[in-house]
PDB file of C-alpha atoms in Angstrom:
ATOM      1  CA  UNK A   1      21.108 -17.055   4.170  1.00  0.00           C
ATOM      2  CA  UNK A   2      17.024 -17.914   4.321  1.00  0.00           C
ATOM      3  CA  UNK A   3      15.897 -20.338   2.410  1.00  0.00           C
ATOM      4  CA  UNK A   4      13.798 -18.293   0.504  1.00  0.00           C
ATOM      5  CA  UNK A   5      16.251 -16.134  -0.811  1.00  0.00           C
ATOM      6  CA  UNK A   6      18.578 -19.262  -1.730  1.00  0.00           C
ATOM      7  CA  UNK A   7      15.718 -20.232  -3.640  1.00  0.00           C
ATOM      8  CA  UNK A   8      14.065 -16.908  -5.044  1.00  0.00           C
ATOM      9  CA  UNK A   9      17.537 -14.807  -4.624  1.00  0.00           C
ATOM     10  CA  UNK A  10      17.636 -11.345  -3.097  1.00  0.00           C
ATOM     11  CA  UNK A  11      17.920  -8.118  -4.426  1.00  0.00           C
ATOM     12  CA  UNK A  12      20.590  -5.731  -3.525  1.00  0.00           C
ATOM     13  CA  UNK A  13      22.380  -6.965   0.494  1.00  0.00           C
ATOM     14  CA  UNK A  14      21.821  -3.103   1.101  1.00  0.00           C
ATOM     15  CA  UNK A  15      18.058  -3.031   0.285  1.00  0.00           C
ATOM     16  CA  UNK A  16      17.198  -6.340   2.206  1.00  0.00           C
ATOM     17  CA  UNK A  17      18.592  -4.516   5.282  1.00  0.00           C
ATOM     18  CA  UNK A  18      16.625  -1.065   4.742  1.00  0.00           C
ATOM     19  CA  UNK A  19      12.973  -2.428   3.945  1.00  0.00           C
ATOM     20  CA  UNK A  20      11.668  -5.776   5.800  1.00  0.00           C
ATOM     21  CA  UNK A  21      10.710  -8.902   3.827  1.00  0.00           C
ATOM     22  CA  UNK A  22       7.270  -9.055   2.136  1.00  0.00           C
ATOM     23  CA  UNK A  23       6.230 -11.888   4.991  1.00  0.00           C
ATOM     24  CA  UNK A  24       6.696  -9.792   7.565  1.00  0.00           C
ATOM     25  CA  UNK A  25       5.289  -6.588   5.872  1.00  0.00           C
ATOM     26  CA  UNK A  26       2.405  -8.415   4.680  1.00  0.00           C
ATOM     27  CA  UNK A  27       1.820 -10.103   8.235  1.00  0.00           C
ATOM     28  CA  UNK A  28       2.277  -6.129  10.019  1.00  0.00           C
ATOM     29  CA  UNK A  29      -0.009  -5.031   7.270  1.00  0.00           C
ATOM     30  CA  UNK A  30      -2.489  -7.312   8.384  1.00  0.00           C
ATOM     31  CA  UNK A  31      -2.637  -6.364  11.761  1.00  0.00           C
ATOM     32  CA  UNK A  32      -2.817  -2.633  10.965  1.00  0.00           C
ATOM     33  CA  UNK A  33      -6.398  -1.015  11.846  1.00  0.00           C
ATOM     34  CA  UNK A  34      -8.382  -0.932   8.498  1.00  0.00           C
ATOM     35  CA  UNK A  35      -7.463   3.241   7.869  1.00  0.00           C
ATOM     36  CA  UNK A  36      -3.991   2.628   8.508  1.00  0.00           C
ATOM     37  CA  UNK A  37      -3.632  -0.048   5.999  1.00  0.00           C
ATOM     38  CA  UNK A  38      -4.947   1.650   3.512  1.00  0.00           C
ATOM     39  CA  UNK A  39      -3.004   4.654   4.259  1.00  0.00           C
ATOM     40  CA  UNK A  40       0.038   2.120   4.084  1.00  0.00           C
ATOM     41  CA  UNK A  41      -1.084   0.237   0.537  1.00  0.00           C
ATOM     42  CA  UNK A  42      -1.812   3.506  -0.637  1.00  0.00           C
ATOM     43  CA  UNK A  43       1.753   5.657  -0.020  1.00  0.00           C
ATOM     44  CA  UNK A  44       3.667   2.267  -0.985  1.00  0.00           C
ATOM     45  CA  UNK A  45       1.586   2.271  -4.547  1.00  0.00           C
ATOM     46  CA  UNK A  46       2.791   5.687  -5.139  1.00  0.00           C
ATOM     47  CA  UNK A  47      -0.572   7.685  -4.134  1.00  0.00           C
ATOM     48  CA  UNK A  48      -0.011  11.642  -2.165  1.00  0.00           C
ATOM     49  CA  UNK A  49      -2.275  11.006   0.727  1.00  0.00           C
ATOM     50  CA  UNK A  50      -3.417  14.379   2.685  1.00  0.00           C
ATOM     51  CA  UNK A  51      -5.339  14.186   5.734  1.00  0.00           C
ATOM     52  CA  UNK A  52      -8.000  16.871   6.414  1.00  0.00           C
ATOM     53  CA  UNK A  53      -9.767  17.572   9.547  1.00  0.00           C
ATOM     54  CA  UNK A  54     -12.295  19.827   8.111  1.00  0.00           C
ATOM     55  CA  UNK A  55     -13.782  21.396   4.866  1.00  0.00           C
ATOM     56  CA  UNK A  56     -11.669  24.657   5.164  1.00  0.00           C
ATOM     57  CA  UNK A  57      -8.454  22.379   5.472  1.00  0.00           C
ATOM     58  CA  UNK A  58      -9.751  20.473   2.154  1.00  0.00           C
ATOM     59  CA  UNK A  59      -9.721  23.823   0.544  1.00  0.00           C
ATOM     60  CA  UNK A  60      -6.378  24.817   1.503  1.00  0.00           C
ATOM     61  CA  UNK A  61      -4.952  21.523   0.764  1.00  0.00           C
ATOM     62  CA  UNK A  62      -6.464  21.640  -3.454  1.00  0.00           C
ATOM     63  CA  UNK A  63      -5.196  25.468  -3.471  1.00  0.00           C
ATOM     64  CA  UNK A  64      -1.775  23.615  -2.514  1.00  0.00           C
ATOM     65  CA  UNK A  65      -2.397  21.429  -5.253  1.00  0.00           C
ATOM     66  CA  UNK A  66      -3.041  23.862  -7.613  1.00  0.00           C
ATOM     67  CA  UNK A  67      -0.160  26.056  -6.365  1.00  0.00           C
ATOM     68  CA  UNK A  68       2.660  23.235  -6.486  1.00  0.00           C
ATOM     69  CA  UNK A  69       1.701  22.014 -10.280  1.00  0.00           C
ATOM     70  CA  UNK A  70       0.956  25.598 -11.197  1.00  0.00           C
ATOM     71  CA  UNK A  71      -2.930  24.992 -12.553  1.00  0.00           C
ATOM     72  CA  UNK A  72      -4.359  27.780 -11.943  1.00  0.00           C
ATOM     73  CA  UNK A  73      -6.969  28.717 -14.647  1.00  0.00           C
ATOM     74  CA  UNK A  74      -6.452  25.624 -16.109  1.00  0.00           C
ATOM     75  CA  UNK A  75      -8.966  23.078 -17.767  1.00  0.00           C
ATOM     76  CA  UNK A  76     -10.708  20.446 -15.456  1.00  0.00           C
ATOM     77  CA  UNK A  77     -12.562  17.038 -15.963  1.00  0.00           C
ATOM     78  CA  UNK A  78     -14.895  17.054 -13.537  1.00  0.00           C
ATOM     79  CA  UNK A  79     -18.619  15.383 -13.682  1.00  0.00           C
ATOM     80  CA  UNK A  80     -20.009  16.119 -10.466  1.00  0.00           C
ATOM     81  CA  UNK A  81     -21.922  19.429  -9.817  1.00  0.00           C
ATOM     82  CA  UNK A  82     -21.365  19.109  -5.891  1.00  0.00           C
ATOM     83  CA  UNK A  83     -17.295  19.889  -6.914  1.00  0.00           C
ATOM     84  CA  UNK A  84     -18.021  22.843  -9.123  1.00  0.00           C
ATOM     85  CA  UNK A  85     -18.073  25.747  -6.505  1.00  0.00           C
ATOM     86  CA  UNK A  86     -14.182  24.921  -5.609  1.00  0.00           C
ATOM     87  CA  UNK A  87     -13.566  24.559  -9.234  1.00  0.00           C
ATOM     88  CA  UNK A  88     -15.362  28.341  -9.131  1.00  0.00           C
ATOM     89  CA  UNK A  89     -13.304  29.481  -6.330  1.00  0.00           C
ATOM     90  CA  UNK A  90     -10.250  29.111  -7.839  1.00  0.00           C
ATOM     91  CA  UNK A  91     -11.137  30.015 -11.623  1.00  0.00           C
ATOM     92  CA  UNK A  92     -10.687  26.772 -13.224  1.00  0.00           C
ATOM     93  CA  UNK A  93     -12.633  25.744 -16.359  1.00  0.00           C
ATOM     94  CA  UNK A  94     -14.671  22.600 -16.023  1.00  0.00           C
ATOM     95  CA  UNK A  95     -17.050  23.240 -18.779  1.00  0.00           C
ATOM     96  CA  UNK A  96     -16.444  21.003 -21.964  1.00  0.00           C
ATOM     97  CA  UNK A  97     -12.923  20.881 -21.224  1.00  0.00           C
ATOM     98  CA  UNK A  98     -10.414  20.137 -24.256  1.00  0.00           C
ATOM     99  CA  UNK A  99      -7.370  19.633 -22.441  1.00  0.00           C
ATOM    100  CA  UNK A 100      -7.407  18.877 -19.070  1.00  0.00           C
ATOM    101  CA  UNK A 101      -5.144  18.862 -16.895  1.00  0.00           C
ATOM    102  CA  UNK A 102      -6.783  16.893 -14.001  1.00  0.00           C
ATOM    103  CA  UNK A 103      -9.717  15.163 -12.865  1.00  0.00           C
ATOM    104  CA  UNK A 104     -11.150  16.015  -9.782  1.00  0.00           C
ATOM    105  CA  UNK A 105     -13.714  14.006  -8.297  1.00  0.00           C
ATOM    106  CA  UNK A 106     -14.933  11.676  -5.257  1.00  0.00           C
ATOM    107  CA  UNK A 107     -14.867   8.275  -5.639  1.00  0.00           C
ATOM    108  CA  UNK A 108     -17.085   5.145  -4.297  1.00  0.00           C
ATOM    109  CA  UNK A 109     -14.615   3.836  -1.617  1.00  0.00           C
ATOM    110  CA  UNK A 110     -11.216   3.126  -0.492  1.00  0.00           C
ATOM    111  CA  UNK A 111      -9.899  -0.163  -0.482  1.00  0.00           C
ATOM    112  CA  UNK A 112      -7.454  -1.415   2.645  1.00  0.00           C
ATOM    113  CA  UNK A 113      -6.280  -4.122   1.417  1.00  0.00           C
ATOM    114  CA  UNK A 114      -4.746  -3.079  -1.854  1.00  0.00           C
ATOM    115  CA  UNK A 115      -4.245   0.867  -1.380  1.00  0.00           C
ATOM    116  CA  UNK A 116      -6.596   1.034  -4.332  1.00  0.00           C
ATOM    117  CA  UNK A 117      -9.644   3.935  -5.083  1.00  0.00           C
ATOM    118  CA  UNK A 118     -13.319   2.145  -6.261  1.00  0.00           C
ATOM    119  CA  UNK A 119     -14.805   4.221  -8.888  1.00  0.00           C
ATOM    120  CA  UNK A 120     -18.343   4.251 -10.619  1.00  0.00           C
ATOM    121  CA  UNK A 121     -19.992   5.744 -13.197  1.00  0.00           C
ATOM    122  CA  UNK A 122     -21.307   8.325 -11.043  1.00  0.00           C
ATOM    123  CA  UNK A 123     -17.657  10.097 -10.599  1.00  0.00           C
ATOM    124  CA  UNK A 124     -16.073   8.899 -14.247  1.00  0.00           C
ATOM    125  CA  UNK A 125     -18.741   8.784 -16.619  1.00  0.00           C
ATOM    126  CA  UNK A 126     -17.771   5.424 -19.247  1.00  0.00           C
ATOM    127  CA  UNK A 127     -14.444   6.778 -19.425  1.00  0.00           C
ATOM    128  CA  UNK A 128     -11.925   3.300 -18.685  1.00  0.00           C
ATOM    129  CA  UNK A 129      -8.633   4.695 -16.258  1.00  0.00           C
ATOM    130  CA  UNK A 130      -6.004   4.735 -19.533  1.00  0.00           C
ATOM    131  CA  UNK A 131      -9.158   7.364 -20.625  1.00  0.00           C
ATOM    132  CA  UNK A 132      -8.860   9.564 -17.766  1.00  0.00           C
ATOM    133  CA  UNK A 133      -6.277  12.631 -17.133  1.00  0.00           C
ATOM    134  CA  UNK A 134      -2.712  11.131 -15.696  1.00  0.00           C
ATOM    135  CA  UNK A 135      -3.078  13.719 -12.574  1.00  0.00           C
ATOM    136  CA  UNK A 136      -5.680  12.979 -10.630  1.00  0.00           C
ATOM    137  CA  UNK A 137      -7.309  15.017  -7.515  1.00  0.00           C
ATOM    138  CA  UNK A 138      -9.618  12.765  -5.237  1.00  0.00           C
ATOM    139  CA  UNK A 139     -11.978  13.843  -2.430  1.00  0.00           C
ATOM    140  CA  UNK A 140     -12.973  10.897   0.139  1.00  0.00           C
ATOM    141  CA  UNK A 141     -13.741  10.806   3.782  1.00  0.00           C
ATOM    142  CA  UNK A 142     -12.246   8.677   6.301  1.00  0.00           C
ATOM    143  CA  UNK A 143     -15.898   6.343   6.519  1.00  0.00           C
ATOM    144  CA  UNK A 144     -15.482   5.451   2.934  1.00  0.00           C
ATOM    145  CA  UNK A 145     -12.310   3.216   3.849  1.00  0.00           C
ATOM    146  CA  UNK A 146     -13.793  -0.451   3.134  1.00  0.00           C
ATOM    147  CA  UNK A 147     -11.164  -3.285   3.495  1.00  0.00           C
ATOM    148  CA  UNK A 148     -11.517  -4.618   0.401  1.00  0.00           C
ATOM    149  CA  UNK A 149     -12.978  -4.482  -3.132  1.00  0.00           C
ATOM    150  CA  UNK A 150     -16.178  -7.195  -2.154  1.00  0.00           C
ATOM    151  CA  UNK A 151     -17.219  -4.759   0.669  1.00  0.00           C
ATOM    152  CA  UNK A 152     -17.024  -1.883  -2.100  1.00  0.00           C
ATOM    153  CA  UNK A 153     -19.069  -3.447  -4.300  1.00  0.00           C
ATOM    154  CA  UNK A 154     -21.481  -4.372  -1.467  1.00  0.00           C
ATOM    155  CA  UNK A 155     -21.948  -0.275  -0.045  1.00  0.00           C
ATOM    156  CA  UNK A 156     -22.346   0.579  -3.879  1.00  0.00           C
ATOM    157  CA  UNK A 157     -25.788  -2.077  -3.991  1.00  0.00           C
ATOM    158  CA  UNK A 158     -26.657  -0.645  -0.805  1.00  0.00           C
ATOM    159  CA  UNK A 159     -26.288   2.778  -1.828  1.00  0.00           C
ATOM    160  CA  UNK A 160     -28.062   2.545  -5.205  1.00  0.00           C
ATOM    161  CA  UNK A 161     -30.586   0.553  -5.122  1.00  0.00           C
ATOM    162  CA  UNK A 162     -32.418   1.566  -8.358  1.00  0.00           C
ATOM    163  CA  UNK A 163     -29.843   3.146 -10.430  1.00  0.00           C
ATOM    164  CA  UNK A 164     -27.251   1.232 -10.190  1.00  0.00           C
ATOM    165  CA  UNK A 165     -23.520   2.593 -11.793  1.00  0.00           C
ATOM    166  CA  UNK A 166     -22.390   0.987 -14.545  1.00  0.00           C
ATOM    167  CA  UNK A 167     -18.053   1.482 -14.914  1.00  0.00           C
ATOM    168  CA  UNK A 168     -17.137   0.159 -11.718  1.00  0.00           C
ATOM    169  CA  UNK A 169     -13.676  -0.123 -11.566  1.00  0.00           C
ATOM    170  CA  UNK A 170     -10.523   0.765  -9.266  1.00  0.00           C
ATOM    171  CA  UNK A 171      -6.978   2.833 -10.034  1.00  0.00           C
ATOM    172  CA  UNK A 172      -4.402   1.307  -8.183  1.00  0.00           C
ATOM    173  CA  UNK A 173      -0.979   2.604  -9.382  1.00  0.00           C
ATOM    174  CA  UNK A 174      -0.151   5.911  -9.260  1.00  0.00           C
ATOM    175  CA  UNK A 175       3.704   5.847 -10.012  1.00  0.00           C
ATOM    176  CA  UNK A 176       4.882   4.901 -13.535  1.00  0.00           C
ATOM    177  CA  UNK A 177       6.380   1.172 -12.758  1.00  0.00           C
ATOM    178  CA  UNK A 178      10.031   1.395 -13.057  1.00  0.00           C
ATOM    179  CA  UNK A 179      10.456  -2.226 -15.384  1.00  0.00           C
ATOM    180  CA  UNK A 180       6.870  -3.333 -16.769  1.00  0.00           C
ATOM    181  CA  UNK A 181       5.835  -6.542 -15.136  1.00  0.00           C
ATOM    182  CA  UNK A 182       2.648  -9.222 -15.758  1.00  0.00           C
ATOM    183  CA  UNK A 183       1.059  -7.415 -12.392  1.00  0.00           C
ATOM    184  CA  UNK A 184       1.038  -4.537 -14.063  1.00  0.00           C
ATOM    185  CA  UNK A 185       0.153  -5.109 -17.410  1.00  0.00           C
ATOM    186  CA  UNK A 186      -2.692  -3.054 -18.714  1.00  0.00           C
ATOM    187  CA  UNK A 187      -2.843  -0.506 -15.838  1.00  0.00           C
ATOM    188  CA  UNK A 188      -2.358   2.916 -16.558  1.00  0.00           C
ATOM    189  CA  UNK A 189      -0.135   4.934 -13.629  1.00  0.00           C
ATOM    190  CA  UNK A 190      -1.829   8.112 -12.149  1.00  0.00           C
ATOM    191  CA  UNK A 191      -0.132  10.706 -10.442  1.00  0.00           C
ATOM    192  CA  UNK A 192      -2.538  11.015  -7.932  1.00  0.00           C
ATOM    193  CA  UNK A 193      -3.662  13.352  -4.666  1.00  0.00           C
ATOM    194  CA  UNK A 194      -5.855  11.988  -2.442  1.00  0.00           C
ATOM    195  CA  UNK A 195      -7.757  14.524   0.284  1.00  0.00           C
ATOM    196  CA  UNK A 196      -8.870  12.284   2.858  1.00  0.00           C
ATOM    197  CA  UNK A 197     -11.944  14.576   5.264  1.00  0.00           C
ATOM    198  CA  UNK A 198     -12.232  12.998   8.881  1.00  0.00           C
ATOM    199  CA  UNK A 199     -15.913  12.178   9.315  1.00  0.00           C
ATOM    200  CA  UNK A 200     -15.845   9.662  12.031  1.00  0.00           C
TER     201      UNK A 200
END
């Protein structure tokens, strides 16, 4: 038996065998190229990651979306005019919504190193996560994959450089945590879809 685990215990003998120890994930993890790692963080914090090659693939991919939760003609939080037309296309209301049932917008960056999504003012308004819709439809292309949250906040001064977003903040979770812990305390979980659009 490690040391480690006569000091910290183990979990279940059977899980120890299935899923390598956080050292060695942590250490592959590291050595991943930055898109892979986030594509790794991501899946392991719950997120529904679906790669696109082009725009008529991102299309196909929401109608999916829409299909396998059934929300068709359904209410929408949305605050970007760019996203209306597929919002259009596919008869959802968007306009002063009461209920929604999702939010679908882009989002600043992607963050590597913690699998997490960088948000702004510009795609959420002032509203904090917890304030948001729990399903979630994000639209991001492969260059917006950062490795972490310090190089995020760098491409949003470089990006505005007058009117600069207020809100900045990232979801991380996006599984409901099975036993509440300190790391999670004050997060809210989203159920979220992420369309990744190869632009590089």
């Amino acid at each position: 038996m490690s040391l480690f685990k006569k000091i910290f215990g183990s979990g279940s003998d059977s899980s120890d065998e299935e899923n390598p120890s956080k050292f060695n994930e942590s250490a592959l993890n590291l050595s991943l190229p930055v898109d892979e790692r986030f594509t790794f963080n991501f899946k392991k914090n719950g997120g529904k990651f679906l790669y696109c090659e082009n725009l008529n693939e991102v299309k196909e991919q929401f109608e999916n979306i829409l299909e396998e939760n059934d929300w068709y003609e359904s209410e929408v939080l949305c605050y970007e005019p760019k996203l209306f037309s597929m919002l259009d296309e596919n008869k959802l209301i968007y306009d002063k919504p009461k209920n929604p049932k999702f939010l679908l917008a882009t989002c600043e960056n992607l963050i590597a190193d913690e699998g997490s999504v960088l948000f702004s003012s510009s795609q959420i308004k002032q509203n904090k996560p917890n304030e948001l819709p729990a399903n979630i439809v994000i639209l991001a292309t492969t260059s917006q994959i950062l490795e972490s949250k310090s190089d995020g906040l760098r491409m949003i001064k470089k990006k505005y450089e007058k009117d600069y977003p207020t809100n900045i903040t990232t979801i991380k979770y996006f599984e409901k945590v099975k036993e509440e812990d300190f790391l999670h305390y004050g997060s809210s979980a989203k159920n979220l879809y992420l369309l990744l659009l190869e632009d590089l």
